[in-house]
C-alpha cells in the first residue's frame, strides 16, 4: 500500500472510532432475535482462532469471534469485497526496503476476557504458528493457517501499537495473507492452563461475537460482544447458534420445519419447495472457481494449447447451470469477469462446439484418434458444489469433441493428498486432471500458487508442474507492486495470460445459495466466502 | 453359579483383547494418511512430519498397539486427530444419543414382538399366526434405511406431521419434551422393525415348541386353567427369549449407523460416519472399540441371565 | 442383518447318507409349496432381468439429460421416471440389479467356502485347531454385523471389491460356526466311526461321509444369509462405502436419490422397493428350501 492509501485508511479508522461512540447505545437497544444457522460442516469448526473446515470455518468460527490485523469488507452485496483495516489501523511497506512492513495497531481494543490487545499479542499469535520453539506453538494451528504467513521471515514489536514484519522476499500480497491470521488472547490461553484444546472450549478473541457454549458436533452458541471496537458491527442479534448439518436434505428439512432459520447450500432441487414454503433464497457470486486443474507433464494430453482451448469451448455451461438450479455463473476465466484482476484476455470462453471440434482437428485429433485420459474427482467437499453430476456432465461434453474421460473417485481428504502430491507423484500416474475447487479471494491463492514454476510439489500446489518464464516474470512483477492500482493492473495481465493460454479448464463459479426463513431480516450476502452477520435480526 | 460367572468372565478376556487387536489392525490396513484430517491443504511437509510424531504415527506398529492398549486400559481413547478433543468425551455424548434411540426401539420392538410372537405361537395356524409370520418376514427383509426414507416421505414431506430429521430444533441436546419425542418417533419406529420381526419369530417358535411338549399337552387335555400352562410356558421360554433380546439390543446399538444417517441423529453411527470419511483414526478406533466391547459385555450379561433362569445352562 | 444372530447356530439334526430319492422328494415338496414357488419365480425374474439388462433396458442407463431430470413415474419414454441426472430409472433399475445381486450373493458364496472349510476343519480335527479357529471367529462375533461391515469397508475405503471383502468377513463367522457344529455331530455318528474302523483316511471320510451330510445344512443356512447380505451390501453403498458412482446399484441409487425426496419422492424410493422385494423373496425361498430339505437349524 502506498503512503497516500495508508493515510486514507487512518482517516477511515478514526472516523469509525468516532462513529462507534455515537452508535453504541442505539445498537444495544435494538438487540433482538436468535439466529440458528445450519452449516454444511460435520462439526463446529475449530474455535481456537485457526478454524478448520476451510472457509466455512473462517466464516462461522473465525471472523465471528476473531479479527485479523486486516479484515474483509463484507458490507456490500453489489461489488467484490476488498480488504480493510481490522486490528491494524494502517500498514505500509518501507519504500527503501520493501521487505519491511510497519503495521500500526488499533488502540483500545480488548479481548473478550478483558485483556488488552497490543503488539505483544500480535507477536504471540505469530509465535503460535511460526515459532516452533515457543511454548505455545501449536502444530495443528500451524498446519491449518500457518502457511498463509509463509512469506513472513520475522516480526518485531516496535512499541505497544506498532509491529514490524520482515518478509523473505518483497511480497505485496502480505496484507491479504494476514487477513487469515486471527488474533487470539494470550491472557485467556494462560487462564485455561496453557492448553489449546481447553482454549477452544473457552475461546477469547476480539470479534463481534463471543462463544458462550460449545457442544461438539451439535451446536455452538455465540452472544454479541457489546464492547466490539467497531460499533457499527456490534451484532443486533441476542444469540447466534451454529449447527452442523452435513446432509443437504437435513438442512432443507430443518429449515422447513423451523428447526433452523438459515441454511447454507440448500440442494438445488429443493429450492422450489423452499420458495413455495415462503423461504427467501439469496445468492451472489464470490471468489470461487470450479475448474479442472490440468497436468503439464510430458505425457499429458494438455500440452497443446489448442486442446486446452477446445476443452474450454466444449462445455455447455448453461446446461450445467440448469443442473445447478441456475445457481452458478459460467466461468470466463479463473476469476469472475468484473473482478479487478480479470484483465483483458482475448480468448473468450464460451460454448462453441464447432470451434472446439475445429481446434481438435487442427491439433491432429479426430474420430479415429481420440484422447483418453483420467480425472481425479471427489463425491463431495467444501466448494465442490455437486461434483458427481457435474463431472458426468462434463464427461459427456468432452466426449463430443473426442476426449474420453475416466474418473477416479475418492473422498475429498484423499483427493487433497493427491493434489498436494503433484501430478508427478506415482499415485497420480495416468491422471492428467484433478478437479478441486479454488478460492480466488487473495492474489497468492488465486493465481501465484498455481502458476509459479517453483511452486510444484513438494513446495506448493502447482499440481501440473506448469512452468513459463514469462508467467514467473509477471508474478514477480506483481509481488513487487506495492501500489494497489498497479498491482491490480499486473494481476490483470497475469490473469489474461492464464486465460489466453487456457491453463485450466474453467467451468463455473459458485454463487453460494443460502435459504432462510422470512423472519430473518437484514441479511447481506457479500461477494465473499465470509459473512457479516452484525446487521441481521430475527423476528 | 458363581463359578459359572467367573468362568464366563475369564472367557471374555481373550475375546476383549482380540477385539482391541482387531480394532487396532482395522485402521492400519486402511489406505490414506490419518493426518489428512488435521493438516490444512497447503501445509508444508515439515509441519506434517512434526504432527506425525506428535500423534505417534511414526512408531513401529507393535509399539503403537501396546501404547494403545495401555491407554485403553486406563480409559484414554486418545484425541481426535481432526479436533484435538478427547475421544472419550465425544463418544460419551454420542453413546447417550444412540442409547435414546436403541432403548426406544427396544421397548417398541420387544413388546410388540413378544406379544405378536406369543399370540401366534399360542394360536398356531390361526390368523394371528399368519399375521405374525408376515410381520416377521417383513421385519427381517426390509432394508430399514429405505423404510426410514419412506416414513420421512409420508409423515414429514407429504403430511408434515412429524419432523424429518435431527434430534431437536436448533441442535439442542435431548430432553423429555413433546418436541423431542416427536423427533424420536420416526427413527424409533424404523429401528424397531427388525427386532420386532426377529423377536416375534423366536417367541413364536419357542412357545409353539413348549406347547408341543407332552407334559403341556397333558395339562391342557386335563382342562387345567390357562394359568398353570402359561406359567410353564413362560418359564421355559424365558431363557431363549432373554438371549434373543440381549443380542437384539446389541444389534440396535451397534447397527444404528444407517438409521442415524437417514435421520441425522447425532449418535455413535453419525460419529462413525464422520470418522470414516475424515479418516480420523483415533475417533474411528474409539467408536468401534466401545461398541464392540459393549457388545461383548452384553453377551456376558445375557449368558449370566440365561444361566440364572435355566440351571442346565451352567453346566455347558 | 440381524438374522445372522437370530438363528445363531443351534444344534442341527444331521442324518445319515441320503437315499437317492432324497432330491426328488425335496423337489416334489418344493413344487407343492406355492409361496416358495412364487418367490423363486420372482427371484428368477429379477436375476434374468439383471442378466439380460442390456437387451431389456429401453435406454442407456448412463445417458444423462439435464433437461429431463427427476421426471415422475409414467412420463413418456421414462416409464419409471428419471433420476437426478435425467437417466432412465427403469434402465438403471434393471442394470442396478446386477451389482446388487453380485454384492448380495458373492460374499455369501465366498464366506460359504472359507467359513465352511474352517468350520469343517475345526469340527473334524478338533483340539487345538478347533480352539484356534473358533476363538478367532468369536472375536469377529464380538461385533454386530452392521458395525463389522461398516468398520472393515470404512477402513478399506469405498469400492466394489472392498465391500465384497468386508461382507465376506462378516459372513464367515456364522457359517464357520454352523459348519463346526454340524461336523462335530456328524463326526460322532456311527457310520463315521465305522468308516474309520475300516481304515478310511481323513480326506476320504470328509469327502464321502462328512460333506454330503454337512453341506445341506450349511447351504440352507447360507441361502438365508443372501437376503441379509443384499440389505447389508446396499446399505454400504447407501452410506457411500460400496460401489462408486456412476455405477448403477440399488443402494447407491437410493443414496443419490435421497436428495430428491422433496421433488420426486416416489421415484426416489423405487430402488429400495426392489431391494425389499428381492430380500423378502430370498428369505421366503430359503425358508421353503429349509422345510423341503428337512434341515432344522
Short mmCIF file of C-alpha atoms in Angstrom, two decimals, chain C residues 58 117 179 231 238 246 257-258 281 286:
data_model
loop_
_atom_site.label_atom_id
_atom_site.label_comp_id
_atom_site.label_asym_id
_atom_site.label_seq_id
_atom_site.Cartn_x
_atom_site.Cartn_y
_atom_site.Cartn_z
CA UNK C 58 -35.16 -49.34 -23.04
CA UNK C 117 -13.80 -75.14 5.26
CA UNK C 179 -20.23 -75.97 9.84
CA UNK C 231 -29.64 -55.47 2.51
CA UNK C 238 -26.15 -46.23 0.73
CA UNK C 246 -21.90 -43.53 -11.73
CA UNK C 257 -31.94 -40.08 -4.96
CA UNK C 258 -32.34 -39.10 -1.33
CA UNK C 281 -38.25 -63.44 -1.74
CA UNK C 286 -34.79 -70.01 1.91
#
